[in-house]
Short mmCIF file of C-alpha atoms and ligand atoms in Angstrom, two decimals:
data_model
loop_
_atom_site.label_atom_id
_atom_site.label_comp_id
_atom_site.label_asym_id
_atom_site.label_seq_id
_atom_site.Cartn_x
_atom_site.Cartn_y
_atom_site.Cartn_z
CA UNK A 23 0.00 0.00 0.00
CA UNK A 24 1.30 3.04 -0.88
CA UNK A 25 -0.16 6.73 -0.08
CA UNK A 26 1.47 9.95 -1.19
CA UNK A 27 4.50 11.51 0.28
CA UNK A 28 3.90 15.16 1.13
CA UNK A 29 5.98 17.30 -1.92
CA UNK A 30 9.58 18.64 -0.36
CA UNK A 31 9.20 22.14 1.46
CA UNK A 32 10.04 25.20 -0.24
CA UNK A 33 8.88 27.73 2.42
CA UNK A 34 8.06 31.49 0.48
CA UNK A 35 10.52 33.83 1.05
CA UNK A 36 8.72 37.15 3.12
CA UNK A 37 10.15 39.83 4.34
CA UNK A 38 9.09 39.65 8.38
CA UNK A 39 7.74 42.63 9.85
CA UNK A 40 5.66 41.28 12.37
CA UNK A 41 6.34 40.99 16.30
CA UNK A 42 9.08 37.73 15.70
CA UNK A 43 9.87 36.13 14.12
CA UNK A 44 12.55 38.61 12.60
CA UNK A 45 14.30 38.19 8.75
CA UNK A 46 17.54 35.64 9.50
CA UNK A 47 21.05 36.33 7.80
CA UNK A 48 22.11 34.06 5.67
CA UNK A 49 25.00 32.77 7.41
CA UNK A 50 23.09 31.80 10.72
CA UNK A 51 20.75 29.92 8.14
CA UNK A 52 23.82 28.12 7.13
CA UNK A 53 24.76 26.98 10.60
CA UNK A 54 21.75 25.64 10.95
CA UNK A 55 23.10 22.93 8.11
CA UNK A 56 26.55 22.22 9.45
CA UNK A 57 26.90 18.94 10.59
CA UNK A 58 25.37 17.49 13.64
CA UNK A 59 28.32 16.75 16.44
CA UNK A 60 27.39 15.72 19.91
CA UNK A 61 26.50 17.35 22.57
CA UNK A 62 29.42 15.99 24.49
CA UNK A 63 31.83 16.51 21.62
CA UNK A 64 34.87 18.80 23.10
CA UNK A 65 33.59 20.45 19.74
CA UNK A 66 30.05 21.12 21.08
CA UNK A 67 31.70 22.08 24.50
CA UNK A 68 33.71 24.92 22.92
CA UNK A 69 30.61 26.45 21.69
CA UNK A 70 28.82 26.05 24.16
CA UNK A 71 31.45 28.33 25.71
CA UNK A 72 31.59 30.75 22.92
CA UNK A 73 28.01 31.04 22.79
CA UNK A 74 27.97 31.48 27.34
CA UNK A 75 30.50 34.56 26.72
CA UNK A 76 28.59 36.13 23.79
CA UNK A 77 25.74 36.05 25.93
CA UNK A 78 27.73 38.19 28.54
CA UNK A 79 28.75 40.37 26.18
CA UNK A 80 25.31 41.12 25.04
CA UNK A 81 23.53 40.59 27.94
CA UNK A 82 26.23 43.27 29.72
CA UNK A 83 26.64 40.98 32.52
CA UNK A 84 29.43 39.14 34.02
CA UNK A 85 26.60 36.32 35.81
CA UNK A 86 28.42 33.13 35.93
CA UNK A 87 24.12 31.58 35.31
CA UNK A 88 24.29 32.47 31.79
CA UNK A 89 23.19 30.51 29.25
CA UNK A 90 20.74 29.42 26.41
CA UNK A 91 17.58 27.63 27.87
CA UNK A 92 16.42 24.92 25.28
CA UNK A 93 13.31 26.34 24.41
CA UNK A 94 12.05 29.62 22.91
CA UNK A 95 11.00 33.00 25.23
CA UNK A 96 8.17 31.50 27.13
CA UNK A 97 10.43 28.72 28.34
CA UNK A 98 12.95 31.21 29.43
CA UNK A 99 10.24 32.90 31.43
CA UNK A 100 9.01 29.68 33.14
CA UNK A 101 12.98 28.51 33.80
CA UNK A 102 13.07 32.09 35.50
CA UNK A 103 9.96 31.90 37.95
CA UNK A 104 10.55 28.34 38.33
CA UNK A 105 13.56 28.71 39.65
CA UNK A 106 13.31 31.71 42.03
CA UNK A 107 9.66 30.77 43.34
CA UNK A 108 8.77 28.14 45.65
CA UNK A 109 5.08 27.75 46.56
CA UNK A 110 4.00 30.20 48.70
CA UNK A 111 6.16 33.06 47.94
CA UNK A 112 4.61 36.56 47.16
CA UNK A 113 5.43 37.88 43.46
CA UNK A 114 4.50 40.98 42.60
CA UNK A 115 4.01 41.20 38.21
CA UNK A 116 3.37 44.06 36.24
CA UNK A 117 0.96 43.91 33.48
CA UNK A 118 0.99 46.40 30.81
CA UNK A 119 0.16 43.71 27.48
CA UNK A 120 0.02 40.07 26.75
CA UNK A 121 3.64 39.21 28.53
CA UNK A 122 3.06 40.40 31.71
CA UNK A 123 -0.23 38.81 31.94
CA UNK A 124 1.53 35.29 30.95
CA UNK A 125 4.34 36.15 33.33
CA UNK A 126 1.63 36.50 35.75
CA UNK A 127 -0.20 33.05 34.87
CA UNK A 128 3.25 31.28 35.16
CA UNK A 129 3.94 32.64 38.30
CA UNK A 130 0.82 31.43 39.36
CA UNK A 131 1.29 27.98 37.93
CA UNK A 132 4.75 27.58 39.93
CA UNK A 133 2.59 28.20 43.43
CA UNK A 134 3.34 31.65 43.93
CA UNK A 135 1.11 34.12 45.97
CA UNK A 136 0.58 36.82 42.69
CA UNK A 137 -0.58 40.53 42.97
CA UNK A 138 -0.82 41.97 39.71
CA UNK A 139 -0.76 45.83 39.09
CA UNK A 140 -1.91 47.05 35.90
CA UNK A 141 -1.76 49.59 33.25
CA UNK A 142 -3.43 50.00 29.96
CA UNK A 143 -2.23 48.70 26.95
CA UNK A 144 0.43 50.99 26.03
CA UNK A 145 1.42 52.68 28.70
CA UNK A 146 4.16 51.99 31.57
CA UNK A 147 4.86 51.90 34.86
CA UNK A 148 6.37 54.65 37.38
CA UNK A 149 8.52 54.06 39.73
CA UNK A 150 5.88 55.76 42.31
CA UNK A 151 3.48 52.74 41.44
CA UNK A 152 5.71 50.09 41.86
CA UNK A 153 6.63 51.47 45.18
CA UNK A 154 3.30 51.70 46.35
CA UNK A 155 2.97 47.34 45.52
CA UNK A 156 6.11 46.71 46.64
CA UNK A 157 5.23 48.32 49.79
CA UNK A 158 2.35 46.65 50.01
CA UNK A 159 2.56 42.77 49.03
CA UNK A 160 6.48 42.50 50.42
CA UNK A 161 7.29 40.29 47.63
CA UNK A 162 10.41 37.84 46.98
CA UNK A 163 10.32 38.78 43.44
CA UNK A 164 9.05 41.25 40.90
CA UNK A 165 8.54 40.66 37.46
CA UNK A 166 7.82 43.12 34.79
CA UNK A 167 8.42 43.24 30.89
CA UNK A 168 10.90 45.70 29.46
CA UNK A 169 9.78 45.75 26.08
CA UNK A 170 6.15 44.93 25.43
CA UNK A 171 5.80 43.59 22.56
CA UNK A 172 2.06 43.32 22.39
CA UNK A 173 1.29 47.16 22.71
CA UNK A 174 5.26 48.37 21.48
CA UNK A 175 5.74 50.15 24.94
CA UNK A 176 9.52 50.58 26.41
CA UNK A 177 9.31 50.42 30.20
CA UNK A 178 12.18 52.16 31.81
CA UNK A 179 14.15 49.56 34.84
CA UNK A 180 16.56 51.46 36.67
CA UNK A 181 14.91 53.63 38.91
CA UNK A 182 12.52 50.77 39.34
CA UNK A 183 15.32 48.21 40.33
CA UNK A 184 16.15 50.66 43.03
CA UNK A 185 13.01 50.62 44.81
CA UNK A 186 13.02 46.29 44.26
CA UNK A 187 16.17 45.77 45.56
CA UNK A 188 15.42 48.89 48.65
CA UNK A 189 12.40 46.51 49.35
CA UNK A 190 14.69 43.34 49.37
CA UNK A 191 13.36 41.99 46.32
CA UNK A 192 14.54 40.25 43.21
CA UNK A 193 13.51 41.87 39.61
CA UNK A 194 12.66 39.67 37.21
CA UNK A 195 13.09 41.22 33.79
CA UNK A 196 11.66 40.43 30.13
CA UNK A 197 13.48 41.40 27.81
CA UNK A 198 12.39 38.91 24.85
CA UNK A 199 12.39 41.79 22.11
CA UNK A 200 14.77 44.45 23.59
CA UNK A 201 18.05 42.15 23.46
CA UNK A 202 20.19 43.31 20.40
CA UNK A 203 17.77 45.92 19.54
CA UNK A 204 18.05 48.13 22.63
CA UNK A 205 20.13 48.96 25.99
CA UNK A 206 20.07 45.94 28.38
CA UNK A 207 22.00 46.55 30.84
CA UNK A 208 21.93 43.29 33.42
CA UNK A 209 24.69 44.45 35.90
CA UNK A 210 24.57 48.15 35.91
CA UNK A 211 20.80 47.86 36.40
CA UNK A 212 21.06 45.16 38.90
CA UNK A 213 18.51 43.03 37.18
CA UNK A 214 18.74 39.49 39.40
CA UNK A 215 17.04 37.43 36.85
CA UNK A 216 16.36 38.08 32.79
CA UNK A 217 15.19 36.08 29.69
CA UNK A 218 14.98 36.65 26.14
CA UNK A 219 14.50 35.10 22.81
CA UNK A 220 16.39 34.04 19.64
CA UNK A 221 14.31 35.30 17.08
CA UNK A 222 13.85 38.73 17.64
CA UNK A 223 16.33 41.46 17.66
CA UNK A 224 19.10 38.36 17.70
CA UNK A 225 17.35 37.19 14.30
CA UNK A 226 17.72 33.73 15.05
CA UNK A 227 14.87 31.21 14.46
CA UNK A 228 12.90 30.39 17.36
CA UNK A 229 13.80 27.93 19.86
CA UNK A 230 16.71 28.88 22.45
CA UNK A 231 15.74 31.48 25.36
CA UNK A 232 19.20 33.48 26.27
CA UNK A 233 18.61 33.30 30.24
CA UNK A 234 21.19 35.08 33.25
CA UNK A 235 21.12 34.97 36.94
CA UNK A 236 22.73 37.45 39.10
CA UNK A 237 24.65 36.43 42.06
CA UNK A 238 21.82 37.29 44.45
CA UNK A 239 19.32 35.26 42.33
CA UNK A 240 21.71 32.51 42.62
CA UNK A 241 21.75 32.62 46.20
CA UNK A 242 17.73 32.26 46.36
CA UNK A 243 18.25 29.43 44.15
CA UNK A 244 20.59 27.80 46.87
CA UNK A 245 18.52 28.38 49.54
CA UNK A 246 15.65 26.99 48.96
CA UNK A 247 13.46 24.48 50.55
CA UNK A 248 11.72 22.57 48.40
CA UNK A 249 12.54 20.92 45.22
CA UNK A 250 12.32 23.46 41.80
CA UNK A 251 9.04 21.68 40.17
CA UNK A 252 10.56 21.81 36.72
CA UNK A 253 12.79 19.21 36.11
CA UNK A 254 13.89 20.54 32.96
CA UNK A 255 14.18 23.79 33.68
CA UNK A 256 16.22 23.17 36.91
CA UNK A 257 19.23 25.51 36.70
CA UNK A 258 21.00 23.52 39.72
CA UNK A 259 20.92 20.60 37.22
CA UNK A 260 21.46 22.31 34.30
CA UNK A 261 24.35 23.86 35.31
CA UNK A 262 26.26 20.92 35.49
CA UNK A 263 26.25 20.47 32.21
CA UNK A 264 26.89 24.07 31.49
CA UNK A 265 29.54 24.53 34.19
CA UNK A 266 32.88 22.53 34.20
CA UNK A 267 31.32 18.88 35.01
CA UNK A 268 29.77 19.21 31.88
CA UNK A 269 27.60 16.34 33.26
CA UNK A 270 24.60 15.02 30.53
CA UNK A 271 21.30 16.55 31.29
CA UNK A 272 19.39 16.71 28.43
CA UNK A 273 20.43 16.81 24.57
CA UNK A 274 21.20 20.69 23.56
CA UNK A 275 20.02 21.45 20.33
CA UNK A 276 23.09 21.44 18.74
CA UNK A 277 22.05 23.05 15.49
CA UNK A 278 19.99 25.85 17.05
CA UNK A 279 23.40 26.62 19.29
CA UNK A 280 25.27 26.61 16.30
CA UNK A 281 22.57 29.32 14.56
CA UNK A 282 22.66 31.10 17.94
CA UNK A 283 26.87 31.82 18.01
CA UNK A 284 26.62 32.85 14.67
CA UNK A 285 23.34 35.42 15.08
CA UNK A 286 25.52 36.70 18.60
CA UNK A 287 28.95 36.72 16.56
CA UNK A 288 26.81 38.82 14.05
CA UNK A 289 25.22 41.16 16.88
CA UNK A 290 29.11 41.81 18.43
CA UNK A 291 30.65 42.30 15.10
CA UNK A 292 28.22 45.13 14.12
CA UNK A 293 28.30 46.75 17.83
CA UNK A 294 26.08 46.81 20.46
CA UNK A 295 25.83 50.81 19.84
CA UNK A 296 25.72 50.54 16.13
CA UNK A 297 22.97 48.20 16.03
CA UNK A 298 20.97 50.29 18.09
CA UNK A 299 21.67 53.27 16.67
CA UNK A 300 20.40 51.26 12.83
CA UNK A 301 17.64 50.26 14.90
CA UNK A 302 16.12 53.53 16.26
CA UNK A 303 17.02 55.28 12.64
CA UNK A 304 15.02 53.10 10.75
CA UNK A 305 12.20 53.54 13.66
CA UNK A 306 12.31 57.06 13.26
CA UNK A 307 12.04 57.14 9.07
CA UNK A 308 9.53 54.69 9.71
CA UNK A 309 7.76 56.87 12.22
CA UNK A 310 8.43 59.80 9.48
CA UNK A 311 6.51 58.11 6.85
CA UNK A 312 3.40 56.94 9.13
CA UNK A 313 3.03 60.24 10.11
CA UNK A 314 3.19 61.93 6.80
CA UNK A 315 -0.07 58.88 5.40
CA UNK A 316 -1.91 60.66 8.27
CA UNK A 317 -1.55 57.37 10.55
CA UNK A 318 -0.35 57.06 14.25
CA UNK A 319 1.29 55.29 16.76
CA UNK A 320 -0.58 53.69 20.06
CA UNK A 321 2.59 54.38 22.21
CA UNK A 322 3.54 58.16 23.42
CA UNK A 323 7.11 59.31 21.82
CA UNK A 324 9.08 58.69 24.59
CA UNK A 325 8.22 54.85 25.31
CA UNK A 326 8.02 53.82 21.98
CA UNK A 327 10.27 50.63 20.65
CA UNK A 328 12.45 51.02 17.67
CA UNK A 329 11.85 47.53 16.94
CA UNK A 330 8.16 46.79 17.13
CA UNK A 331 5.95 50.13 16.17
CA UNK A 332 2.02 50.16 17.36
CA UNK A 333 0.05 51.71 14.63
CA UNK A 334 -3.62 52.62 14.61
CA UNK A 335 -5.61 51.30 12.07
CA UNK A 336 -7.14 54.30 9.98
CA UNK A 337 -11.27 54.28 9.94
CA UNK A 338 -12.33 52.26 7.15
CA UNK A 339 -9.36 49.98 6.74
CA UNK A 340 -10.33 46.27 6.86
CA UNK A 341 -7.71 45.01 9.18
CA UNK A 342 -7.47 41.26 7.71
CA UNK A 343 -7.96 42.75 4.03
CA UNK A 344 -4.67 44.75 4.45
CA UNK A 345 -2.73 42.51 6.14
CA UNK A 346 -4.32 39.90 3.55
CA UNK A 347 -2.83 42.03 0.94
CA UNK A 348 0.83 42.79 2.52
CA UNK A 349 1.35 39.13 2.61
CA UNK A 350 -0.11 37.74 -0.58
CA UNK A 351 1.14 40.79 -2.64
CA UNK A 352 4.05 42.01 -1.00
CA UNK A 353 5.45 38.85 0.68
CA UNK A 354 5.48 41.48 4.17
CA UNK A 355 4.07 39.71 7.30
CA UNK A 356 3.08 42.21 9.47
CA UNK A 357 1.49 41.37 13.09
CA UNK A 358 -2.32 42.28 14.40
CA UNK A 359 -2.97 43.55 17.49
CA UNK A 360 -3.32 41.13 20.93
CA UNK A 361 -5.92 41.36 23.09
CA UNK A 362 -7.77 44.39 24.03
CA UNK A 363 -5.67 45.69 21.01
CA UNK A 364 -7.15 43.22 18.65
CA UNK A 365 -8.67 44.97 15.00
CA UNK A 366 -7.21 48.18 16.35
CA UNK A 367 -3.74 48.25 15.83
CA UNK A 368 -1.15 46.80 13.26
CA UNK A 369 2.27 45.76 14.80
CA UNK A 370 5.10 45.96 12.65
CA UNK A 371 8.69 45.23 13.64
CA UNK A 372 11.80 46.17 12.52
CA UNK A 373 13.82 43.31 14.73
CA UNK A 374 17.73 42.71 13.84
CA UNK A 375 18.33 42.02 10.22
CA UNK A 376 14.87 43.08 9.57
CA UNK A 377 16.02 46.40 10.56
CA UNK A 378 17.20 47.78 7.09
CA UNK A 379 16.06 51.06 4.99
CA UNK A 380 15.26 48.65 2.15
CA UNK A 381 12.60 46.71 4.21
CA UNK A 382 10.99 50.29 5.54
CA UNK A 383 10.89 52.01 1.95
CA UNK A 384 9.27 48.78 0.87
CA UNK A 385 6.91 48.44 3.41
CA UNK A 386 5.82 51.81 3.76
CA UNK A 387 5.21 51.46 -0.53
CA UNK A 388 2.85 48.54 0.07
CA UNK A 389 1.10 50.29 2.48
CA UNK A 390 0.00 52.90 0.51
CA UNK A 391 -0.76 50.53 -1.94
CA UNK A 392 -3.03 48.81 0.09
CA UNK A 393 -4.87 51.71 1.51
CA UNK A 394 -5.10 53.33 -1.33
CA UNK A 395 -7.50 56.37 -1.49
CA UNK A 396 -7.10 56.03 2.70
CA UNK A 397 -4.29 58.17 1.84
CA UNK A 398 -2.76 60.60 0.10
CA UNK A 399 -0.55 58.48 -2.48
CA UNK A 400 3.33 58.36 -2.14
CA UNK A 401 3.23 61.02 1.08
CA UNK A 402 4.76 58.30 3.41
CA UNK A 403 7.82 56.95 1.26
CA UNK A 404 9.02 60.14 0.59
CA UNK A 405 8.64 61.26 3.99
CA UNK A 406 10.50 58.63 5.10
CA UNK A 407 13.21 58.95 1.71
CA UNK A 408 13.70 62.58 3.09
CA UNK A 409 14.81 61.43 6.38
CA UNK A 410 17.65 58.90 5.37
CA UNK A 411 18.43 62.05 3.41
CA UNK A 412 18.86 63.93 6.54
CA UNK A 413 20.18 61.20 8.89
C1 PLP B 503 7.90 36.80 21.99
C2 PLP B 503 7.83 37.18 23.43
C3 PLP B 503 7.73 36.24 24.47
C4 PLP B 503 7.52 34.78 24.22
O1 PLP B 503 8.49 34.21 23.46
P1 PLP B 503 8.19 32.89 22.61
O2 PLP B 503 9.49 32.74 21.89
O3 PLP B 503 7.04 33.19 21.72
O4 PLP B 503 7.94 31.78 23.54
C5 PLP B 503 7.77 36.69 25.78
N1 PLP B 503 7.88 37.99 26.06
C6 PLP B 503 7.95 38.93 25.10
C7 PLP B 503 8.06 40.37 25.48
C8 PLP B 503 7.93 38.55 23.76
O5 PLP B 503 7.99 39.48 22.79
#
């Protein structure tokens, strides 16, 4: 008996402008094909150390806990709360967008007592409000989202770490979308515990969760009482392997490590300052064109992401129709807004090598295209032409 074998895949090419995943260079798509060694190989082992001190490097830490979680964002989030909650301890989350809200339902999950505080979608957090919870729910750690990527809102850490670590707390930060796209700054901020993702701002595909512990995080870890519930995502086991022992645990993903070092040798070669500086400039003649087609963003000026802009949808615009049309015409993926945001907004990122004038010219073309009579024809690419002219 014989039934048909699915045809070979030959995925479309599309230029990703939606909230992640983020366009991949062609030479981290390459290590993705080298061969397979491993994961005990002294081969293996040497990237795995290459791969730990990139992570520094971008992470701006020295935390010995550094390392790639085998599992994309969400997994670094549950290896985080996992690991610093047992059951019964307060956490205090912040809730802003989508993130927050799952940070909160993980939290939950790993038996801690949760008090949520909440903003609107869009907005951020001051370091009065925090102050106010902290005071109030004495928690053992506090979690909150530096760059939401649901509503495209930058939420500012240091003054807030300030008041955590005054309260004798541990911060817990998100920074999924921000790493390689923005300032994170683990040790001068005194962030205790922080994960992110590969295929954002890294432009990696999904599947490893960059993860770092500060030495006071550690030191929860240690004492602790009971068991962490996650056997996978147990750090004091993990680390063994990691660490010198280099003791099995699980099977790495060797591949996706191998994609990883190349998408963090890419994001060190460029410079940490360079690449932000590409990313806000291509934000801002982004921003530039929007503006000029009449449109705007959900976020006020000074908390908006370079990498993932919030943009109203106009009256009249069919929200699937458009998108529709930027993907079937244009080959653009663009993302649609989460939750309360849903039908209202279009999310469009400009993560890592997605980041390029190219990619914003031609976006900001189709757009017009498919709003066409919305408004006023070729206002918003030469808006944004005029600012590469200028910067
Ligand atoms: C994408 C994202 C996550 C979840 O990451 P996954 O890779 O989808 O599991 C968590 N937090 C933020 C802010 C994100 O943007």
């Amino acid at each position: 008996m014989s039934s048909a074998v699915p045809a070979p895949l030959f995925p479309p090419r599309r230029i990703l402008m939606g909230p992640g995943p983020s366009d991949i260079a062609p030479s981290v798509l390459a290590a993705l094909g080298a061969p397979t060694v491993g994961h005990l190989d002294p081969y293996f082992l040497k990237v795995m150390d290459e791969v730990q001190s990139m992570l520094r490097s971008v992470f701006q830490t020295t935390n010995e806990l550094t390392m790639s979680v085998s599992g994309t964002g969400s997994a670094g989030m549950e290896t985080c709360v996992v690991n610093l909650i047992e059951p019964g301890d307060r956490m205090l989350v912040c809730v802003n967008g989508v993130f927050g809200g799952r940070m909160a339902d993980v939290a939950a999950r790993c038996g801690a007592e949760v008090t949520k505080i909440e903003r609107p979608y869009g907005e951020v957090f001051t370091p009065e409000e925090i102050e106010a919870a902290v005071k109030q729910c004495q928690p053992k750690v506090v979690g909150i989202v530096h760059a939401e990527t649901s509503t495209g809102a930058l939420q500012p850490i240091e003054e807030i770490s300030k008041i955590v670590h005054n309260a004798g707390a541990l911060l817990l930060m998100d920074c999924v979308t921000s790493l390689g796209g923005l300032p994170v700054e683990i040790d001068k901020w005194q962030v205790d515990a922080a994960y992110s993702g590969t295929q954002k701002c890294l432009s990696c595909p999904p599947g490893l969760s960059p993860v770092t512990f500060s030495k006071a995080a550690n030191d929860a870890i240690s004492a602790r009482k009971t068991k962490i519930a996650s056997w996978y995502f147990d750090t004091l086991l993990v680390r063994n392997y990691w660490g010198q022992s280099r003791a099995y645990h699980h099977t790495a993903p060797i591949n996706m490590n191998y994609a990883l070092h190349e998408a963090l040798r890419q994001t060190l070669a460029e410079g940490l300052p360079a690449r932000f500086a590409r990313h806000k400039r291509n934000h801002l003649a982004l921003r530039a064109g929007i503006e000029a087609m009449g449109l705007s963003f959900v976020v006020a000026e000074q908390y908006r992401l370079p990498m993932l802009n919030s943009i109203r949808i106009p009256d009249g615009a069919d929200d699937k129709a458009v998108r529709g049309r930027l993907l079937n015409d244009f080959g653009i993926e663009i993302g649609g807004g989460l939750g309360a945001m849903a039908g209202k907004v279009w999310r469009v990122g400009l993560m890592g090598e997605t980041s390029t004038p190219r990619n914003v010219l031609v976006f900001l073309a189709a757009l017009e295209g498919s709003l066409a009579g919305k408004v006023p024809a070729g206002a918003g690419v030469a808006a944004a032409n005029a600012f590469y002219g200028a910067n």
